[in-house]
PDB file of C-alpha atoms in Angstrom:
ATOM      1  CA  UNK A   1     -69.777 -26.176  58.966  1.00  0.00           C
ATOM      2  CA  UNK A   2     -70.588 -28.613  56.403  1.00  0.00           C
ATOM      3  CA  UNK A   3     -67.782 -30.607  55.358  1.00  0.00           C
ATOM      4  CA  UNK A   4     -69.392 -29.972  52.552  1.00  0.00           C
ATOM      5  CA  UNK A   5     -68.125 -25.565  53.526  1.00  0.00           C
ATOM      6  CA  UNK A   6     -65.507 -26.925  54.276  1.00  0.00           C
ATOM      7  CA  UNK A   7     -64.075 -28.121  50.824  1.00  0.00           C
ATOM      8  CA  UNK A   8     -65.144 -24.390  49.654  1.00  0.00           C
ATOM      9  CA  UNK A   9     -62.949 -22.892  51.393  1.00  0.00           C
ATOM     10  CA  UNK A  10     -60.321 -26.192  50.019  1.00  0.00           C
ATOM     11  CA  UNK A  11     -61.013 -25.469  47.225  1.00  0.00           C
ATOM     12  CA  UNK A  12     -60.184 -22.123  47.314  1.00  0.00           C
ATOM     13  CA  UNK A  13     -57.789 -21.476  48.662  1.00  0.00           C
ATOM     14  CA  UNK A  14     -55.792 -24.381  46.636  1.00  0.00           C
ATOM     15  CA  UNK A  15     -57.260 -22.034  43.866  1.00  0.00           C
ATOM     16  CA  UNK A  16     -54.567 -19.860  44.633  1.00  0.00           C
ATOM     17  CA  UNK A  17     -52.175 -21.881  45.896  1.00  0.00           C
ATOM     18  CA  UNK A  18     -51.748 -23.245  43.239  1.00  0.00           C
ATOM     19  CA  UNK A  19     -51.488 -20.196  40.946  1.00  0.00           C
ATOM     20  CA  UNK A  20     -48.932 -19.037  42.891  1.00  0.00           C
ATOM     21  CA  UNK A  21     -46.782 -22.275  42.717  1.00  0.00           C
ATOM     22  CA  UNK A  22     -47.414 -21.843  38.890  1.00  0.00           C
ATOM     23  CA  UNK A  23     -45.869 -18.368  38.598  1.00  0.00           C
ATOM     24  CA  UNK A  24     -42.899 -18.951  41.464  1.00  0.00           C
ATOM     25  CA  UNK A  25     -41.698 -21.584  38.891  1.00  0.00           C
ATOM     26  CA  UNK A  26     -42.962 -19.893  35.604  1.00  0.00           C
ATOM     27  CA  UNK A  27     -40.558 -16.555  36.909  1.00  0.00           C
ATOM     28  CA  UNK A  28     -39.023 -17.528  39.321  1.00  0.00           C
ATOM     29  CA  UNK A  29     -37.384 -22.013  38.757  1.00  0.00           C
ATOM     30  CA  UNK A  30     -37.113 -20.151  34.693  1.00  0.00           C
ATOM     31  CA  UNK A  31     -39.642 -24.087  34.955  1.00  0.00           C
ATOM     32  CA  UNK A  32     -42.766 -23.118  31.801  1.00  0.00           C
ATOM     33  CA  UNK A  33     -43.952 -25.876  32.027  1.00  0.00           C
ATOM     34  CA  UNK A  34     -44.200 -26.846  35.002  1.00  0.00           C
ATOM     35  CA  UNK A  35     -45.004 -23.586  35.454  1.00  0.00           C
ATOM     36  CA  UNK A  36     -48.256 -24.687  33.560  1.00  0.00           C
ATOM     37  CA  UNK A  37     -49.595 -28.062  34.991  1.00  0.00           C
ATOM     38  CA  UNK A  38     -49.713 -26.390  38.211  1.00  0.00           C
ATOM     39  CA  UNK A  39     -52.047 -23.159  36.422  1.00  0.00           C
ATOM     40  CA  UNK A  40     -53.571 -26.425  34.233  1.00  0.00           C
ATOM     41  CA  UNK A  41     -54.513 -27.957  37.792  1.00  0.00           C
ATOM     42  CA  UNK A  42     -56.949 -25.244  38.399  1.00  0.00           C
ATOM     43  CA  UNK A  43     -60.116 -27.371  36.964  1.00  0.00           C
ATOM     44  CA  UNK A  44     -59.285 -30.353  38.771  1.00  0.00           C
ATOM     45  CA  UNK A  45     -60.106 -28.152  41.602  1.00  0.00           C
ATOM     46  CA  UNK A  46     -63.730 -27.393  40.397  1.00  0.00           C
ATOM     47  CA  UNK A  47     -64.082 -31.027  39.140  1.00  0.00           C
ATOM     48  CA  UNK A  48     -62.780 -31.993  42.789  1.00  0.00           C
ATOM     49  CA  UNK A  49     -65.832 -29.765  44.753  1.00  0.00           C
ATOM     50  CA  UNK A  50     -68.132 -30.875  41.499  1.00  0.00           C
ATOM     51  CA  UNK A  51     -67.273 -34.166  42.514  1.00  0.00           C
ATOM     52  CA  UNK A  52     -68.046 -34.503  45.908  1.00  0.00           C
ATOM     53  CA  UNK A  53     -70.575 -32.396  45.869  1.00  0.00           C
ATOM     54  CA  UNK A  54     -72.657 -34.065  43.650  1.00  0.00           C
ATOM     55  CA  UNK A  55     -71.676 -37.351  45.391  1.00  0.00           C
ATOM     56  CA  UNK A  56     -73.178 -35.736  48.921  1.00  0.00           C
ATOM     57  CA  UNK A  57     -76.003 -34.980  47.765  1.00  0.00           C
ATOM     58  CA  UNK A  58     -76.612 -38.598  45.851  1.00  0.00           C
ATOM     59  CA  UNK A  59     -76.276 -40.170  49.299  1.00  0.00           C
ATOM     60  CA  UNK A  60     -79.410 -38.074  50.832  1.00  0.00           C
ATOM     61  CA  UNK A  61     -77.667 -34.315  52.291  1.00  0.00           C
ATOM     62  CA  UNK A  62     -80.321 -32.090  52.305  1.00  0.00           C
ATOM     63  CA  UNK A  63     -78.418 -29.395  49.452  1.00  0.00           C
ATOM     64  CA  UNK A  64     -78.428 -26.533  51.149  1.00  0.00           C
ATOM     65  CA  UNK A  65     -76.433 -22.839  50.911  1.00  0.00           C
ATOM     66  CA  UNK A  66     -73.182 -24.874  51.269  1.00  0.00           C
ATOM     67  CA  UNK A  67     -74.129 -26.619  48.212  1.00  0.00           C
ATOM     68  CA  UNK A  68     -75.458 -23.832  45.898  1.00  0.00           C
ATOM     69  CA  UNK A  69     -72.143 -22.067  46.397  1.00  0.00           C
ATOM     70  CA  UNK A  70     -70.143 -25.296  46.041  1.00  0.00           C
ATOM     71  CA  UNK A  71     -72.820 -24.111  42.296  1.00  0.00           C
ATOM     72  CA  UNK A  72     -71.474 -20.866  41.772  1.00  0.00           C
ATOM     73  CA  UNK A  73     -68.050 -21.457  42.825  1.00  0.00           C
ATOM     74  CA  UNK A  74     -67.946 -23.818  40.135  1.00  0.00           C
ATOM     75  CA  UNK A  75     -69.495 -21.335  37.459  1.00  0.00           C
ATOM     76  CA  UNK A  76     -67.525 -18.477  38.825  1.00  0.00           C
ATOM     77  CA  UNK A  77     -64.394 -20.195  38.695  1.00  0.00           C
ATOM     78  CA  UNK A  78     -64.387 -21.780  34.736  1.00  0.00           C
ATOM     79  CA  UNK A  79     -65.658 -18.427  32.937  1.00  0.00           C
ATOM     80  CA  UNK A  80     -63.585 -16.003  34.874  1.00  0.00           C
ATOM     81  CA  UNK A  81     -60.834 -18.701  35.747  1.00  0.00           C
ATOM     82  CA  UNK A  82     -58.348 -17.904  33.128  1.00  0.00           C
ATOM     83  CA  UNK A  83     -58.560 -13.962  33.823  1.00  0.00           C
ATOM     84  CA  UNK A  84     -57.809 -14.510  36.583  1.00  0.00           C
ATOM     85  CA  UNK A  85     -54.894 -16.052  36.390  1.00  0.00           C
ATOM     86  CA  UNK A  86     -54.499 -13.608  33.827  1.00  0.00           C
ATOM     87  CA  UNK A  87     -54.740 -10.403  36.745  1.00  0.00           C
ATOM     88  CA  UNK A  88     -52.696 -12.593  39.323  1.00  0.00           C
ATOM     89  CA  UNK A  89     -49.012 -13.041  36.459  1.00  0.00           C
ATOM     90  CA  UNK A  90     -49.640 -10.016  35.594  1.00  0.00           C
ATOM     91  CA  UNK A  91     -48.784  -8.035  38.740  1.00  0.00           C
ATOM     92  CA  UNK A  92     -46.851 -11.236  39.569  1.00  0.00           C
ATOM     93  CA  UNK A  93     -44.322 -10.622  37.129  1.00  0.00           C
ATOM     94  CA  UNK A  94     -44.555  -7.387  37.413  1.00  0.00           C
ATOM     95  CA  UNK A  95     -44.621  -6.895  41.342  1.00  0.00           C
ATOM     96  CA  UNK A  96     -42.026  -9.304  41.945  1.00  0.00           C
ATOM     97  CA  UNK A  97     -40.318 -10.330  38.979  1.00  0.00           C
ATOM     98  CA  UNK A  98     -39.789  -6.549  38.591  1.00  0.00           C
ATOM     99  CA  UNK A  99     -40.285  -6.752  35.115  1.00  0.00           C
ATOM    100  CA  UNK A 100     -42.825  -5.648  31.674  1.00  0.00           C
ATOM    101  CA  UNK A 101     -45.275  -2.347  32.101  1.00  0.00           C
ATOM    102  CA  UNK A 102     -46.869  -0.819  35.224  1.00  0.00           C
ATOM    103  CA  UNK A 103     -50.723  -3.482  34.928  1.00  0.00           C
ATOM    104  CA  UNK A 104     -52.486   0.240  34.130  1.00  0.00           C
ATOM    105  CA  UNK A 105     -56.003   1.288  34.592  1.00  0.00           C
ATOM    106  CA  UNK A 106     -58.254   1.290  31.732  1.00  0.00           C
ATOM    107  CA  UNK A 107     -60.897   5.120  32.395  1.00  0.00           C
ATOM    108  CA  UNK A 108     -63.751   6.839  30.252  1.00  0.00           C
ATOM    109  CA  UNK A 109     -65.194   4.581  27.272  1.00  0.00           C
ATOM    110  CA  UNK A 110     -62.268   1.644  27.750  1.00  0.00           C
ATOM    111  CA  UNK A 111     -63.185   0.652  31.069  1.00  0.00           C
ATOM    112  CA  UNK A 112     -67.235   0.317  30.124  1.00  0.00           C
ATOM    113  CA  UNK A 113     -65.950  -1.720  27.764  1.00  0.00           C
ATOM    114  CA  UNK A 114     -64.324  -3.874  29.313  1.00  0.00           C
ATOM    115  CA  UNK A 115     -66.843  -3.569  32.766  1.00  0.00           C
ATOM    116  CA  UNK A 116     -69.310  -4.618  29.741  1.00  0.00           C
ATOM    117  CA  UNK A 117     -67.285  -7.158  28.700  1.00  0.00           C
ATOM    118  CA  UNK A 118     -66.382  -8.351  31.951  1.00  0.00           C
ATOM    119  CA  UNK A 119     -71.204  -8.602  32.694  1.00  0.00           C
ATOM    120  CA  UNK A 120     -71.578 -10.265  30.401  1.00  0.00           C
ATOM    121  CA  UNK A 121     -68.511 -13.068  31.283  1.00  0.00           C
ATOM    122  CA  UNK A 122     -71.320 -12.693  34.852  1.00  0.00           C
ATOM    123  CA  UNK A 123     -74.022 -14.048  31.933  1.00  0.00           C
ATOM    124  CA  UNK A 124     -72.852 -16.440  31.182  1.00  0.00           C
ATOM    125  CA  UNK A 125     -71.402 -17.840  34.401  1.00  0.00           C
ATOM    126  CA  UNK A 126     -75.191 -16.703  35.666  1.00  0.00           C
ATOM    127  CA  UNK A 127     -76.029 -19.378  33.214  1.00  0.00           C
ATOM    128  CA  UNK A 128     -74.266 -21.883  34.149  1.00  0.00           C
ATOM    129  CA  UNK A 129     -74.502 -21.786  37.224  1.00  0.00           C
ATOM    130  CA  UNK A 130     -77.543 -21.647  37.502  1.00  0.00           C
ATOM    131  CA  UNK A 131     -77.596 -24.328  35.577  1.00  0.00           C
ATOM    132  CA  UNK A 132     -76.234 -26.344  38.438  1.00  0.00           C
ATOM    133  CA  UNK A 133     -78.454 -25.098  40.912  1.00  0.00           C
ATOM    134  CA  UNK A 134     -81.443 -25.903  39.087  1.00  0.00           C
ATOM    135  CA  UNK A 135     -79.957 -29.731  37.368  1.00  0.00           C
ATOM    136  CA  UNK A 136     -79.523 -29.923  41.996  1.00  0.00           C
ATOM    137  CA  UNK A 137     -83.237 -29.269  41.977  1.00  0.00           C
ATOM    138  CA  UNK A 138     -84.188 -31.766  39.860  1.00  0.00           C
ATOM    139  CA  UNK A 139     -81.380 -34.558  40.366  1.00  0.00           C
ATOM    140  CA  UNK A 140     -83.254 -34.474  44.116  1.00  0.00           C
ATOM    141  CA  UNK A 141     -86.476 -34.430  43.363  1.00  0.00           C
ATOM    142  CA  UNK A 142     -87.632 -32.621  46.420  1.00  0.00           C
ATOM    143  CA  UNK A 143     -88.679 -29.401  46.915  1.00  0.00           C
ATOM    144  CA  UNK A 144     -88.044 -29.292  51.077  1.00  0.00           C
ATOM    145  CA  UNK A 145     -84.700 -30.566  50.143  1.00  0.00           C
ATOM    146  CA  UNK A 146     -84.375 -27.782  48.233  1.00  0.00           C
ATOM    147  CA  UNK A 147     -85.535 -24.569  48.668  1.00  0.00           C
ATOM    148  CA  UNK A 148     -81.928 -22.903  49.878  1.00  0.00           C
ATOM    149  CA  UNK A 149     -80.617 -23.282  46.225  1.00  0.00           C
ATOM    150  CA  UNK A 150     -84.193 -21.139  45.342  1.00  0.00           C
ATOM    151  CA  UNK A 151     -82.488 -18.556  47.688  1.00  0.00           C
ATOM    152  CA  UNK A 152     -79.054 -18.051  46.033  1.00  0.00           C
ATOM    153  CA  UNK A 153     -80.967 -18.850  42.326  1.00  0.00           C
ATOM    154  CA  UNK A 154     -83.279 -15.199  43.527  1.00  0.00           C
ATOM    155  CA  UNK A 155     -80.079 -13.237  45.854  1.00  0.00           C
ATOM    156  CA  UNK A 156     -78.229 -14.320  42.620  1.00  0.00           C
ATOM    157  CA  UNK A 157     -80.788 -12.757  39.606  1.00  0.00           C
ATOM    158  CA  UNK A 158     -80.848  -9.644  42.197  1.00  0.00           C
ATOM    159  CA  UNK A 159     -76.608  -8.512  42.194  1.00  0.00           C
ATOM    160  CA  UNK A 160     -77.759  -9.585  37.879  1.00  0.00           C
ATOM    161  CA  UNK A 161     -79.334  -6.725  38.127  1.00  0.00           C
ATOM    162  CA  UNK A 162     -77.740  -4.907  40.038  1.00  0.00           C
ATOM    163  CA  UNK A 163     -74.899  -5.018  37.429  1.00  0.00           C
ATOM    164  CA  UNK A 164     -76.382  -5.263  34.837  1.00  0.00           C
ATOM    165  CA  UNK A 165     -77.177  -1.026  36.133  1.00  0.00           C
ATOM    166  CA  UNK A 166     -73.552  -0.555  36.581  1.00  0.00           C
ATOM    167  CA  UNK A 167     -72.490  -1.934  33.687  1.00  0.00           C
ATOM    168  CA  UNK A 168     -74.742   0.913  32.197  1.00  0.00           C
ATOM    169  CA  UNK A 169     -73.896   3.682  34.114  1.00  0.00           C
ATOM    170  CA  UNK A 170     -70.421   3.237  33.058  1.00  0.00           C
ATOM    171  CA  UNK A 171     -71.334   4.614  29.560  1.00  0.00           C
ATOM    172  CA  UNK A 172     -73.634   7.098  31.041  1.00  0.00           C
ATOM    173  CA  UNK A 173     -70.397   8.489  34.092  1.00  0.00           C
ATOM    174  CA  UNK A 174     -67.994   6.635  32.221  1.00  0.00           C
ATOM    175  CA  UNK A 175     -65.122   6.131  34.784  1.00  0.00           C
ATOM    176  CA  UNK A 176     -62.787   9.371  35.588  1.00  0.00           C
ATOM    177  CA  UNK A 177     -58.973   9.308  35.769  1.00  0.00           C
ATOM    178  CA  UNK A 178     -58.145  11.197  39.575  1.00  0.00           C
TER     179      UNK A 178
END
């Protein structure tokens, strides 16, 4: 596995570890500011990945799948990061601290609307991620060196189309409570 691939793994682990540490400080040690500082570090992780990936490409590395996945990771983290932190925060507060209401599920059209909002965020992540991938292609200016990026863009486009179908199906056949 390449260094960039390992960095992506490290960044993903670091993302969740930093969130967990932030929540431990916030709730268990009751250090709100310190907890906030750790939670605020999540964009720094993205910045490290972006910087190292850019440096690697500027030094002549062939833009491969790890570089493409780095762009996808950065885009998804930027767009969905706050929601992921909120999701983890709600569950940590309820299951670990035994505080607040149990995180609930939504059904019917409420679920469809919630999923549609998530789909819109998926579109935003797609625009950012593919924008980064096209920027890499422009900077490298060598189609042979950036061929893997096209494959990731194509797969992500298919995933986005499937997500659209799922979004629409939630309005046609709303999720029912079991």
